[in-house]
Amino acid sequence: MRLFKYDLKSKKTTRLTDNTDRIDYFYLSPDGNRAVTVHKQSLTYSYDNKVKPLVFLYDLKTGERKQIFSDMKFNIDDVVWAKDGKGFYASNDFKENPRYLWAVLTEMYYYDLKKSAPVKVNLNWENGLTGSFVATNNGFIALLANGVRNKIARYTREGDSWRREWLTGEHASNIFRIALGEDEKTLLYNYSTASTPAQWYRGFLNNSQIESPMQITDINKNLQNKLIAKTEIIHWKGALNEEVEGILYYPQDYKSGVKYPLIVMIHGGPTLVDSDAWKETDHYPHNLYTSRGAFVFAPNYHGSSNYGQKWSESIENGKYYDLEIPDIEKGIDYLIAKGLVDKDKLGTMGWSNGSLLTIELTTRTNRFKAASAGAGVVDWTSDWATAYFGASFDNYYFGASPIENPERYVRKSPFYRLDKVKTPTIIFFGEKDTTVAPSQGWLHFRALQQLGNTDVKFVLFPGESHSFRKLSHQKRKIEEELAWFDKYLFKTGEETNEALKPDSPLAIALKLKTVKRVGNLYGQKLNGKLVPETVDYKNINIGRFEVTRAQFAEFDANYKFAAGTENYPANDISFEQARRYCEWLSRLTNSNYRLPDENEAGTIYENPGANENTLDFWAGYAVNPDDAARLKTVVGKLGNSATLLMEVGSFKGVGAGELVFDLGGNVAEWIYSRSNKSEVFGGSADMPADSKIRNRQPEAEYIGFRVIKKSAKSITAK
């Protein structure tokens, strides 16, 4: 990979470098005349850290280059040019022994072009840099590592020394990315806490104060009405009687004096860190577990970053597992001793290194009732050969290769102690993972399966690597994991038959067995009339089905329909007819029934169903607006009015027990708009499934309605 210049006016391409190696990164000077380049020299560098990348300073006008940062102590991570172009700042990953680049301390250097030499910037901060940094006219602003939070500081060059000034302000302790305006007064920054979703803000620098913060993004609006867990930064004494730090997420129904289940969510790395920052992912869905009434505990064990080099290096050279496991267990014991946690309701989970520690914990104790291990190693000799950084990681943390010290690799590998595991464990892997090979998952699964001492399940995701890219796979992972903890920890899960697919007609038929019927007709008899059954869905008491033809005929004796279609949705219904039906039903039952309003509709119909009775189902593909118009003629050839309608409940339901049906198809449904006027909402059999591409109203014969009991809790109150 070489550098080229492309002229926008002439559209001419000019080659700038003639290197025979690979340029991984380049950093262009403000005037465009120079570039700092980082060149990879070996295809196996990530694996063994042997042949280091080289750094060059190019004069792009002459093509001349000079190697810089050639000392072995340099491992350049990022470069930002000074605004005057007379030099640049470079962050460096430092190690006393630079052989393996794990557990590094990030330093800052300034390279002066005139002096042709790098000078180390005295940060006067033993934990080093973290995150981003930006250049100013006479220095830089940087984020410094400070445990679960960062510190933001401005460094100003004064001759050969540097003056540090802490920046303060409302959000200063929880800033995680920064950008600086040309005026050097306008600061853009990313702010969040573990309980506050991230947003970008603009502030103004008044000396050391960040003033007038204003939110400039409105990301993830769907979280605004969600219950988000309270969080707390906690400290306890760990393996070496040193203070360990972590984040504690509180149950959403927390009451003082009550003991709750605990889920330990262990971060990866090991040189990562759980910050006081928003972090909800498929790997670590904290709030899904706090909403189930559990504490979630995220410990920053020995080996984590942001606590200085001594802390991150403490588990090297054969001490892997020796400090992290006691740190985590002592943290659990601390929470139990505080009276917060039920010691008999513990679970643990993690991804990558968090999975390694989860697995190790289950070999040492039976205190956990459920475990989830995502992409975790059980055999280190195998990992040494199959992980893309196998030799560098394993040689560093175990102090030798498996060739040099096979006994240590056997002793450290959980595989040879899996006979001690009694914790029900679910295992996740991506089929294409090169960070931790899926063969590790097979070793883990087969051992537990063959030993038979506990339940185990292995879910392998096709085409995925170390982190899952497909939304459907992320969702599947979370659903499988929640079901596992519901069953083994919370004891709320139902026994499931793996052979029965939830979307199958057989599964739907079984669910429909539990709904109320009068003979073969859906509904219930009240005061001698067949009326709809209502159920709770998203805090709304709503009709399980759209009002059926048989139910509507109880109100309107003139309403006619073909024999055998009694359980089809009432169709070709006007808004006035639907409104009057609700009034009649209210008088009949002495309850308050009405049509949904627009606020409720936005919640009820938020996932219109591609897998329900829509035009997509009948066409066999995702229908676009042009297709829909052309298909209208084809549907007309079938002859009968509303010929695409089907019996209510013909497709999979939604909600608890999946027992609310047809929200995304069959007939579209009347609701009250915000101006208290009539509006049609939801999917219908004559329209495409994707509501965003609809360009016409459903035909009248594909409009019906569903009822709501007015006594239900208001969704807007939640």
XYZ file of C-alpha atoms in Angstrom:
718
model
C 0.000 0.000 0.000
C 1.504 3.286 -1.151
C 0.480 6.938 -0.997
C -1.026 8.680 -4.014
C -2.254 12.206 -4.608
C -5.432 12.797 -6.580
C -6.016 16.255 -8.112
C -9.711 17.090 -8.049
C -9.536 19.576 -10.932
C -7.366 17.700 -13.396
C -8.448 14.270 -12.125
C -4.781 13.299 -12.305
C -3.349 10.664 -9.955
C 0.288 10.967 -8.848
C 2.167 8.326 -6.898
C 3.998 9.834 -3.903
C 5.864 6.900 -2.339
C 7.793 3.921 -3.692
C 7.842 1.788 -0.545
C 7.806 -1.997 -0.942
C 6.167 -2.645 2.422
C 2.642 -1.792 3.570
C 1.603 1.655 4.803
C -1.017 1.015 7.447
C -1.631 4.633 8.490
C -0.636 8.094 7.370
C -1.006 11.531 8.965
C -0.862 14.572 6.672
C 0.622 17.919 7.737
C -1.624 21.016 7.631
C 0.060 22.326 4.459
C -0.119 18.937 2.749
C 3.639 18.821 2.141
C 4.621 16.215 4.700
C 3.223 12.968 6.047
C 4.032 10.683 8.939
C 3.567 7.078 7.807
C 3.453 3.803 9.734
C 4.683 0.810 7.716
C 3.944 -2.801 8.586
C 6.926 -5.084 7.876
C 5.560 -8.523 8.699
C 2.315 -10.379 8.108
C 2.821 -12.174 11.425
C 3.401 -9.077 13.548
C -0.041 -9.246 15.167
C 0.600 -12.889 15.979
C 4.099 -12.694 17.471
C 5.078 -8.976 17.815
C 8.495 -9.828 16.369
C 9.127 -7.506 13.408
C 7.882 -4.086 14.434
C 6.308 -1.491 12.127
C 8.528 1.378 11.012
C 7.648 5.065 11.155
C 8.781 7.528 8.466
C 8.531 11.242 7.864
C 7.956 11.925 4.159
C 8.624 15.110 2.235
C 5.853 14.687 -0.330
C 7.317 17.288 -2.685
C 10.709 15.617 -3.056
C 9.754 12.042 -2.188
C 12.499 11.923 0.436
C 11.799 10.062 3.643
C 13.486 9.662 6.995
C 12.896 6.953 9.551
C 11.808 8.362 12.896
C 10.933 6.808 16.260
C 13.382 3.993 15.475
C 14.185 3.101 19.087
C 12.585 -0.164 20.272
C 10.734 1.725 23.011
C 8.503 3.395 20.424
C 5.176 1.929 19.372
C 3.398 4.879 17.813
C -0.357 4.716 18.297
C -1.688 8.038 16.946
C -0.366 11.268 15.437
C -1.842 14.786 15.465
C 0.020 17.603 13.713
C 0.619 20.868 15.530
C -1.476 23.686 14.091
C 1.571 25.589 12.839
C 2.865 22.494 11.015
C 6.261 22.800 12.700
C 5.908 19.450 14.406
C 3.428 16.888 15.590
C 2.236 15.059 18.684
C 2.454 11.263 18.812
C 0.986 8.955 21.420
C 3.221 5.996 22.187
C 2.392 2.624 23.738
C 5.248 2.165 26.194
C 6.607 -1.022 27.794
C 9.742 -1.410 29.905
C 10.269 -4.653 28.017
C 8.901 -3.872 24.535
C 8.938 -7.485 23.337
C 5.145 -7.901 23.614
C 2.685 -5.051 23.308
C 0.195 -5.929 26.010
C -0.554 -3.903 29.161
C 1.046 -0.759 27.727
C 1.146 2.760 29.135
C 0.226 5.432 26.576
C 2.682 8.348 26.631
C 2.862 11.585 24.626
C 5.791 12.818 22.499
C 6.322 15.987 20.504
C 8.405 15.772 17.340
C 9.981 19.103 16.350
C 10.736 19.197 12.594
C 13.539 21.736 13.069
C 15.263 19.661 15.748
C 14.458 16.360 13.986
C 13.925 14.646 17.311
C 11.069 13.478 19.517
C 10.782 14.906 23.019
C 8.703 13.205 25.682
C 5.918 15.353 27.124
C 5.810 15.140 30.908
C 2.108 14.460 31.495
C 2.701 14.369 35.245
C 0.088 11.613 35.361
C 1.114 8.028 36.077
C -1.897 6.422 34.373
C -1.073 7.980 30.998
C -3.362 8.927 28.140
C -6.673 7.386 27.157
C -9.033 8.262 24.338
C -8.566 11.205 22.020
C -6.372 14.322 22.040
C -6.459 17.506 19.941
C -3.814 20.095 19.101
C -4.013 23.732 20.186
C -1.881 26.675 19.023
C 0.646 26.084 21.787
C -0.005 22.551 22.981
C -2.840 20.046 23.160
C -5.942 18.972 25.071
C -6.062 15.300 26.079
C -8.090 12.764 28.004
C -6.105 11.050 30.780
C -6.789 7.597 32.213
C -8.461 7.776 35.606
C -10.122 4.442 36.378
C -13.831 4.378 35.533
C -13.671 8.026 34.477
C -11.330 10.219 32.459
C -9.689 13.499 33.375
C -9.490 16.193 30.732
C -6.455 18.476 30.718
C -4.829 21.178 28.590
C -1.048 21.090 28.193
C 0.733 24.300 27.196
C 4.321 24.373 25.972
C 6.530 26.794 27.911
C 10.024 26.550 26.432
C 11.186 22.965 26.989
C 8.567 22.189 29.654
C 4.816 21.701 29.736
C 2.231 23.257 31.991
C -0.847 21.142 32.788
C -4.214 22.679 33.539
C -7.257 20.610 34.478
C -10.417 21.518 32.588
C -13.518 21.731 34.732
C -17.222 21.945 34.107
C -20.543 20.201 34.558
C -19.574 17.223 32.361
C -15.774 17.243 32.754
C -15.460 13.909 34.601
C -17.410 11.915 32.025
C -16.053 13.083 28.664
C -14.923 10.270 26.374
C -14.167 11.911 22.993
C -13.290 15.485 22.034
C -12.921 17.804 19.057
C -11.783 21.436 19.073
C -12.975 24.308 16.887
C -10.575 26.505 14.924
C -11.262 29.325 17.386
C -9.865 27.081 20.174
C -12.840 28.149 22.265
C -15.473 25.769 20.930
C -15.147 22.276 22.365
C -17.244 19.370 21.106
C -17.340 16.386 23.409
C -19.061 13.046 23.902
C -20.628 12.796 27.342
C -22.308 9.867 29.081
C -22.549 7.968 32.333
C -23.413 4.336 32.969
C -26.995 5.570 33.503
C -27.024 8.268 30.790
C -26.962 7.388 27.071
C -24.192 9.162 25.163
C -24.777 12.494 23.424
C -22.507 15.107 21.824
C -22.309 18.540 23.433
C -20.866 21.909 22.501
C -19.196 23.962 25.185
C -16.986 27.050 25.276
C -13.580 27.193 26.918
C -13.166 30.126 29.270
C -9.616 29.596 30.512
C -9.935 26.219 32.286
C -13.734 26.207 32.526
C -16.026 24.444 30.027
C -19.018 26.767 29.980
C -22.520 26.860 28.465
C -22.788 23.171 27.553
C -25.464 22.567 24.916
C -26.565 19.164 23.644
C -26.230 19.078 19.845
C -27.338 15.504 19.128
C -30.536 13.668 19.944
C -29.462 10.048 19.601
C -31.531 7.028 20.630
C -34.824 8.801 21.285
C -36.406 5.418 21.964
C -34.489 5.274 25.267
C -36.057 8.450 26.642
C -39.168 6.686 27.982
C -37.311 3.585 29.161
C -36.502 2.815 32.762
C -32.716 2.988 33.111
C -30.874 1.528 36.086
C -29.318 3.705 38.755
C -25.545 3.113 38.901
C -22.875 3.576 41.529
C -19.072 3.480 41.507
C -17.972 1.023 44.186
C -14.617 0.060 45.773
C -13.496 -3.011 47.715
C -10.290 -4.771 48.762
C -9.078 -7.263 46.146
C -6.520 -10.028 45.751
C -3.518 -8.161 47.145
C -5.566 -6.109 49.602
C -5.431 -3.326 47.012
C -8.469 -1.221 46.218
C -10.475 -2.499 43.249
C -13.043 -0.362 41.448
C -16.186 -1.239 39.531
C -19.676 -0.211 38.480
C -22.824 -1.449 40.214
C -26.151 -1.299 38.349
C -29.196 -1.326 40.638
C -32.364 -3.363 40.060
C -35.055 -1.192 38.535
C -37.446 -2.184 41.352
C -34.812 -1.655 44.061
C -36.031 -1.244 47.638
C -33.697 -0.742 50.571
C -33.376 -3.764 52.823
C -34.298 -6.303 50.139
C -31.700 -8.770 48.828
C -31.589 -9.249 45.067
C -30.002 -11.646 42.565
C -26.606 -10.598 41.178
C -25.254 -10.908 37.635
C -21.478 -10.441 37.327
C -20.678 -9.012 33.873
C -16.917 -9.299 33.324
C -15.287 -7.097 30.691
C -12.869 -8.388 28.072
C -9.306 -7.505 27.206
C -7.994 -8.057 29.823
C -6.725 -4.525 29.103
C -10.182 -3.036 28.677
C -12.117 -1.196 31.360
C -15.719 -0.763 32.457
C -16.090 3.013 32.520
C -18.768 5.189 34.019
C -20.159 5.438 30.497
C -23.182 4.162 28.603
C -22.428 0.620 27.427
C -25.453 -1.417 26.400
C -24.518 -4.083 23.839
C -25.488 -7.612 22.904
C -22.401 -8.711 24.867
C -23.312 -6.697 27.964
C -27.054 -5.833 28.181
C -26.984 -4.498 31.739
C -30.445 -2.953 31.764
C -32.194 -6.075 30.515
C -31.047 -7.809 33.689
C -31.718 -4.932 36.076
C -35.248 -4.851 34.626
C -35.554 -8.487 35.722
C -34.853 -7.442 39.294
C -31.100 -8.097 39.577
C -27.999 -6.139 40.479
C -25.380 -6.103 37.723
C -21.744 -5.916 38.845
C -18.961 -4.825 36.457
C -15.528 -5.210 38.162
C -12.264 -3.681 36.896
C -10.028 -6.513 38.051
C -6.203 -6.617 38.046
C -5.013 -6.357 34.435
C -7.617 -3.762 33.424
C -6.495 -0.555 31.765
C -6.860 3.038 33.042
C -5.263 2.245 36.428
C -1.613 2.567 35.474
C 1.004 0.193 34.153
C 1.674 -1.629 37.408
C -1.993 -2.627 37.634
C -2.265 -3.758 34.017
C 1.066 -5.644 34.158
C 0.226 -7.378 37.447
C -1.112 -10.551 35.773
C 1.780 -11.123 33.339
C 4.385 -13.902 33.317
C 2.275 -16.797 34.572
C 0.038 -14.904 37.032
C -2.986 -14.967 34.728
C -6.121 -15.829 36.766
C -4.197 -15.466 40.046
C -5.414 -11.944 40.845
C -8.464 -11.398 38.645
C -10.497 -14.268 40.125
C -9.966 -13.205 43.782
C -10.738 -9.597 42.818
C -14.109 -10.640 41.370
C -15.016 -13.036 44.187
C -14.095 -10.511 46.864
C -16.259 -7.953 45.088
C -19.206 -10.348 45.187
C -18.582 -11.043 48.873
C -18.455 -7.283 49.526
C -21.930 -6.824 47.997
C -23.309 -9.788 49.939
C -21.861 -8.402 53.179
C -23.551 -5.051 52.494
C -26.906 -6.856 52.491
C -27.652 -6.038 48.856
C -27.276 -9.460 47.249
C -28.864 -12.847 47.812
C -25.868 -15.201 48.037
C -27.964 -18.058 46.636
C -28.871 -16.177 43.452
C -25.614 -15.459 41.623
C -24.926 -15.547 37.893
C -21.879 -14.698 35.797
C -21.258 -13.823 32.169
C -18.688 -12.247 29.889
C -17.303 -12.057 26.386
C -13.753 -12.876 25.262
C -11.530 -12.345 28.335
C -14.711 -11.851 30.356
C -15.747 -15.293 29.181
C -12.347 -16.766 30.128
C -12.820 -15.499 33.669
C -16.427 -16.707 33.771
C -15.293 -20.193 32.750
C -12.479 -20.169 35.306
C -14.897 -19.105 38.052
C -17.176 -22.057 37.282
C -14.235 -24.457 37.692
C -13.427 -23.036 41.144
C -16.848 -22.620 42.759
C -20.409 -23.868 42.477
C -21.879 -20.639 43.876
C -23.165 -19.512 40.463
C -26.587 -20.755 39.354
C -26.101 -19.796 35.686
C -23.234 -18.783 33.412
C -22.881 -17.367 29.906
C -19.529 -17.723 28.142
C -19.108 -15.861 24.861
C -15.984 -16.588 22.778
C -13.886 -17.855 25.685
C -10.694 -19.944 25.765
C -10.589 -23.273 27.596
C -7.332 -24.676 26.157
C -4.371 -22.289 25.957
C -2.140 -24.478 23.804
C -4.801 -24.476 21.110
C -5.263 -20.723 21.530
C -1.530 -20.143 21.036
C -1.827 -21.648 17.551
C -5.273 -20.459 16.411
C -5.757 -16.913 17.738
C -4.517 -14.238 15.328
C -2.427 -12.757 18.181
C -1.853 -16.116 19.896
C 1.889 -16.101 20.479
C 2.141 -12.442 21.547
C -0.741 -12.721 24.029
C 0.004 -16.155 25.453
C 3.781 -15.792 25.594
C 3.348 -12.495 27.446
C 0.709 -13.516 29.972
C 2.044 -17.040 30.597
C 5.724 -16.121 30.425
C 6.568 -18.772 27.805
C 5.185 -20.591 24.801
C 3.518 -24.010 25.215
C 6.599 -25.505 23.580
C 8.790 -24.053 26.319
C 6.458 -24.702 29.264
C 3.696 -27.170 28.373
C 2.947 -27.922 32.043
C 2.033 -24.303 32.718
C -0.354 -24.276 29.765
C -2.072 -27.422 31.016
C -2.271 -26.033 34.555
C -3.750 -22.750 33.380
C -6.244 -24.269 30.921
C -9.775 -24.627 32.382
C -10.436 -27.549 30.014
C -8.631 -29.941 32.363
C -10.795 -28.841 35.303
C -14.209 -28.818 33.622
C -15.128 -31.963 35.573
C -15.612 -29.654 38.566
C -18.238 -27.497 36.829
C -21.783 -27.726 38.191
C -23.014 -24.369 36.829
C -25.475 -24.562 33.888
C -23.576 -22.860 31.074
C -24.597 -21.402 27.713
C -21.784 -20.909 25.181
C -21.736 -18.481 22.217
C -19.297 -18.278 19.293
C -19.054 -16.814 15.826
C -18.221 -19.363 13.161
C -15.510 -17.120 11.625
C -13.889 -15.928 14.865
C -10.097 -15.572 14.536
C -9.656 -13.873 17.919
C -10.844 -16.943 19.805
C -11.343 -19.920 17.520
C -14.774 -21.619 17.673
C -12.939 -24.893 18.354
C -12.604 -23.542 21.912
C -16.381 -23.506 22.136
C -16.585 -27.083 20.914
C -14.014 -28.166 23.510
C -15.966 -26.419 26.254
C -19.335 -27.781 25.100
C -18.234 -31.357 24.466
C -16.495 -31.619 27.827
C -19.539 -30.447 29.788
C -21.877 -32.503 27.619
C -19.886 -35.699 27.996
C -19.232 -35.240 31.713
C -22.954 -34.734 32.269
C -22.574 -32.872 35.560
C -24.616 -29.862 34.456
C -26.749 -28.528 31.616
C -24.935 -26.928 28.690
C -25.985 -25.332 25.418
C -23.790 -24.201 22.504
C -25.052 -21.595 19.999
C -22.777 -21.125 16.959
C -23.558 -18.169 14.673
C -22.812 -18.651 10.950
C -20.586 -16.084 9.243
C -19.880 -14.110 12.426
C -16.484 -13.168 13.814
C -15.529 -12.128 17.362
C -18.293 -9.502 17.541
C -21.609 -10.135 15.834
C -22.575 -7.810 12.973
C -26.071 -9.040 12.115
C -28.861 -7.553 14.199
C -30.772 -10.838 14.039
C -27.770 -12.640 15.557
C -27.328 -10.030 18.292
C -31.016 -10.368 19.158
C -30.823 -14.169 19.123
C -27.840 -14.128 21.457
C -29.636 -11.899 23.957
C -32.855 -13.924 23.791
C -31.045 -17.242 24.287
C -29.049 -15.815 27.185
C -32.064 -14.259 28.910
C -33.987 -17.519 28.588
C -31.032 -19.382 30.150
C -30.875 -17.054 33.161
C -34.665 -17.004 33.469
C -34.582 -20.774 33.747
C -31.583 -21.358 36.004
C -31.169 -18.158 38.035
C -34.499 -16.324 38.158
C -36.504 -19.579 38.002
C -39.113 -17.909 35.794
C -38.348 -19.623 32.506
C -40.636 -22.223 31.022
C -39.424 -25.572 29.826
C -39.096 -25.424 26.054
C -39.121 -28.127 23.439
C -36.186 -27.483 21.107
C -37.928 -29.401 18.347
C -40.892 -26.999 18.378
C -40.129 -23.850 16.382
C -41.970 -20.791 17.781
C -43.048 -19.563 14.332
C -44.394 -22.920 13.194
C -48.125 -23.483 12.613
C -47.970 -26.172 15.303
C -46.678 -23.683 17.890
C -49.345 -21.136 16.936
C -52.058 -23.791 17.185
C -50.870 -24.720 20.692
C -50.966 -21.085 21.829
C -54.476 -20.636 20.433
C -55.655 -23.539 22.608
C -55.421 -21.235 25.642
C -57.555 -18.358 24.303
C -61.215 -17.942 25.234
C -63.842 -19.471 22.924
C -67.544 -20.042 22.807
C -67.778 -23.240 20.821
C -65.621 -22.546 17.780
C -65.963 -18.779 18.041
C -63.220 -16.619 19.562
C -64.337 -14.439 22.475
C -66.388 -14.830 25.621
C -70.083 -14.654 26.540
C -71.123 -11.659 28.639
C -74.798 -10.923 29.265
C -75.715 -13.344 26.544
C -73.523 -11.753 23.847
C -70.214 -12.842 22.242
C -67.639 -10.138 23.046
C -63.848 -9.743 22.543
C -61.322 -11.081 25.063
C -58.779 -8.497 26.257
C -55.274 -9.125 27.625
C -52.433 -6.970 29.015
C -49.859 -5.938 26.404
C -47.309 -3.168 27.077
C -49.379 -1.919 30.033
C -52.493 -1.660 27.854
C -55.536 -3.912 28.195
C -56.128 -4.671 24.536
C -58.202 -7.029 22.426
C -56.343 -10.277 21.889
C -57.656 -10.258 18.312
C -59.205 -7.731 15.995
C -62.983 -7.676 16.568
C -64.300 -10.686 14.651
C -67.238 -10.841 12.293
C -69.237 -12.973 14.719
C -68.581 -10.477 17.524
C -69.534 -7.464 15.410
C -72.752 -9.172 14.258
C -73.898 -9.271 17.884
C -73.975 -5.463 17.724
C -75.213 -5.058 14.143
C -77.719 -7.701 13.070
C -77.539 -6.398 9.496
C -73.812 -7.207 9.221
C -73.558 -10.182 6.829
C -70.644 -12.520 6.076
C -70.043 -15.892 4.485
C -70.514 -19.048 6.533
C -67.239 -20.386 7.861
C -65.675 -16.901 8.234
C -67.072 -16.126 11.698
C -63.525 -15.824 13.151
C -62.279 -13.548 10.365
C -61.790 -9.892 11.360
C -64.826 -7.663 10.881
C -63.983 -5.667 7.756
C -65.290 -2.784 5.679
C -66.029 -1.078 8.981
C -66.294 2.702 9.168
C -64.786 4.711 12.008
C -68.279 5.649 13.189
C -69.337 1.989 13.277
C -66.225 1.085 15.298
C -66.846 3.956 17.726
C -70.499 3.005 18.238
C -69.532 -0.644 18.774
C -67.271 0.431 21.661
C -70.126 2.433 23.200
C -72.476 -0.569 22.876
C -69.883 -2.916 24.377
C -69.351 -0.530 27.305
C -73.066 -0.454 28.094
C -73.379 -4.237 27.705
C -70.493 -5.120 30.042
C -70.585 -2.125 32.399
C -66.928 -1.519 31.499
C -65.251 1.265 29.536
C -64.163 0.287 26.025
C -62.750 2.537 23.317
C -60.471 2.620 20.279
C -56.720 3.134 20.781
C -55.306 6.670 20.644
C -52.269 7.667 18.612
C -49.825 7.537 21.551
C -50.887 3.974 22.314
C -50.838 3.060 18.635
C -47.183 4.105 18.347
C -46.399 1.521 21.006
C -48.864 -1.200 20.078
C -48.083 -1.305 16.367
C -44.359 -0.413 16.594
C -43.265 -3.597 14.788
C -45.542 -4.115 11.763
C -45.136 -7.705 10.742
C -43.330 -8.856 7.635
C -44.261 -12.329 8.840
C -47.971 -11.580 9.233
C -50.892 -11.299 6.834
C -49.597 -8.519 4.612
C -49.120 -8.230 0.871
C -45.542 -9.460 1.380
C -46.914 -12.779 2.621
C -49.122 -13.229 -0.441
C -46.458 -12.055 -2.911
C -43.653 -14.120 -1.332
C -41.172 -11.216 -1.187
C -40.690 -7.723 0.296
C -43.106 -5.613 -1.742
C -42.239 -2.024 -2.718
C -44.831 0.674 -3.663
C -44.584 0.007 -7.415
C -45.019 -3.726 -6.846
C -48.063 -3.040 -4.661
C -49.756 -1.037 -7.408
C -49.124 -3.764 -9.983
C -50.303 -6.506 -7.608
C -53.625 -4.742 -7.059
C -54.763 -5.863 -10.510
C -53.667 -9.424 -9.823
C -55.543 -9.534 -6.506
C -58.651 -8.247 -8.275
C -58.661 -11.314 -10.495
C -59.408 -13.454 -7.415
C -62.889 -11.963 -7.521
C -64.106 -11.969 -3.919
C -63.981 -8.810 -1.824
C -61.290 -8.897 0.896
C -60.154 -12.265 -0.434
C -56.732 -11.909 1.246
C -58.115 -11.838 4.784
C -57.496 -14.823 7.036
C -58.871 -16.080 10.340
C -57.574 -14.042 13.276
C -54.577 -15.641 15.007
C -53.249 -17.313 11.863
C -49.746 -15.948 12.501
C -47.395 -15.802 15.483
C -48.501 -13.480 18.295
C -46.515 -10.956 20.321
C -46.123 -9.997 23.976
C -45.886 -12.195 27.054
C -46.811 -15.675 25.892
C -47.107 -14.314 22.331
C -50.879 -14.103 22.718
C -51.782 -10.781 21.059
C -52.332 -11.361 17.366
C -52.467 -9.573 14.016
C -50.994 -6.226 15.097
C -48.999 -6.147 11.886
C -51.490 -7.514 9.386
C -54.938 -8.798 8.374
C -57.075 -5.605 8.646
C -55.735 -2.131 9.330
C -57.314 -0.732 12.485
C -59.124 2.488 13.400
C -57.575 4.726 16.073
C -58.012 8.279 17.403
C -55.417 10.724 16.076
C -53.814 13.367 18.309
C -56.457 15.838 17.132
C -59.133 13.324 18.193
C -59.975 12.512 14.585
C -60.065 9.139 12.872
C -56.947 7.471 11.518
C -56.028 4.001 10.252
C -53.024 2.273 11.831
C -51.191 -1.060 11.568
C -50.617 -3.440 8.670
C -53.212 -4.965 6.346
C -53.369 -7.840 3.904
C -53.524 -5.553 0.850
C -50.503 -3.404 1.823
C -46.704 -3.950 1.981
C -45.337 -4.878 5.417
C -42.933 -1.936 5.677
C -45.014 1.011 6.887
C -42.317 3.480 5.795
C -42.874 2.746 2.094
C -46.664 2.778 2.016
C -48.015 5.411 -0.354
C -51.780 4.793 -0.137
C -54.505 3.885 2.337
C -55.762 0.301 2.608
C -58.913 -0.433 0.650
C -62.103 -0.074 2.723
C -62.678 -3.835 2.798
C -59.304 -4.209 4.559
C -60.155 -1.884 7.482
C -61.454 -3.086 10.859
C -60.698 -2.327 14.490
C -59.574 -3.569 17.889
C -60.794 -2.510 21.335
C -59.056 -1.242 24.460
C -60.379 -1.145 28.015
C -60.120 2.401 29.343
C -59.294 1.191 32.855
C -55.845 0.086 31.681
C -52.710 1.862 32.855
C -51.661 4.687 30.573
C -48.571 3.895 28.517
C -47.569 7.563 28.613
C -47.439 7.495 32.417
C -44.660 4.898 32.287
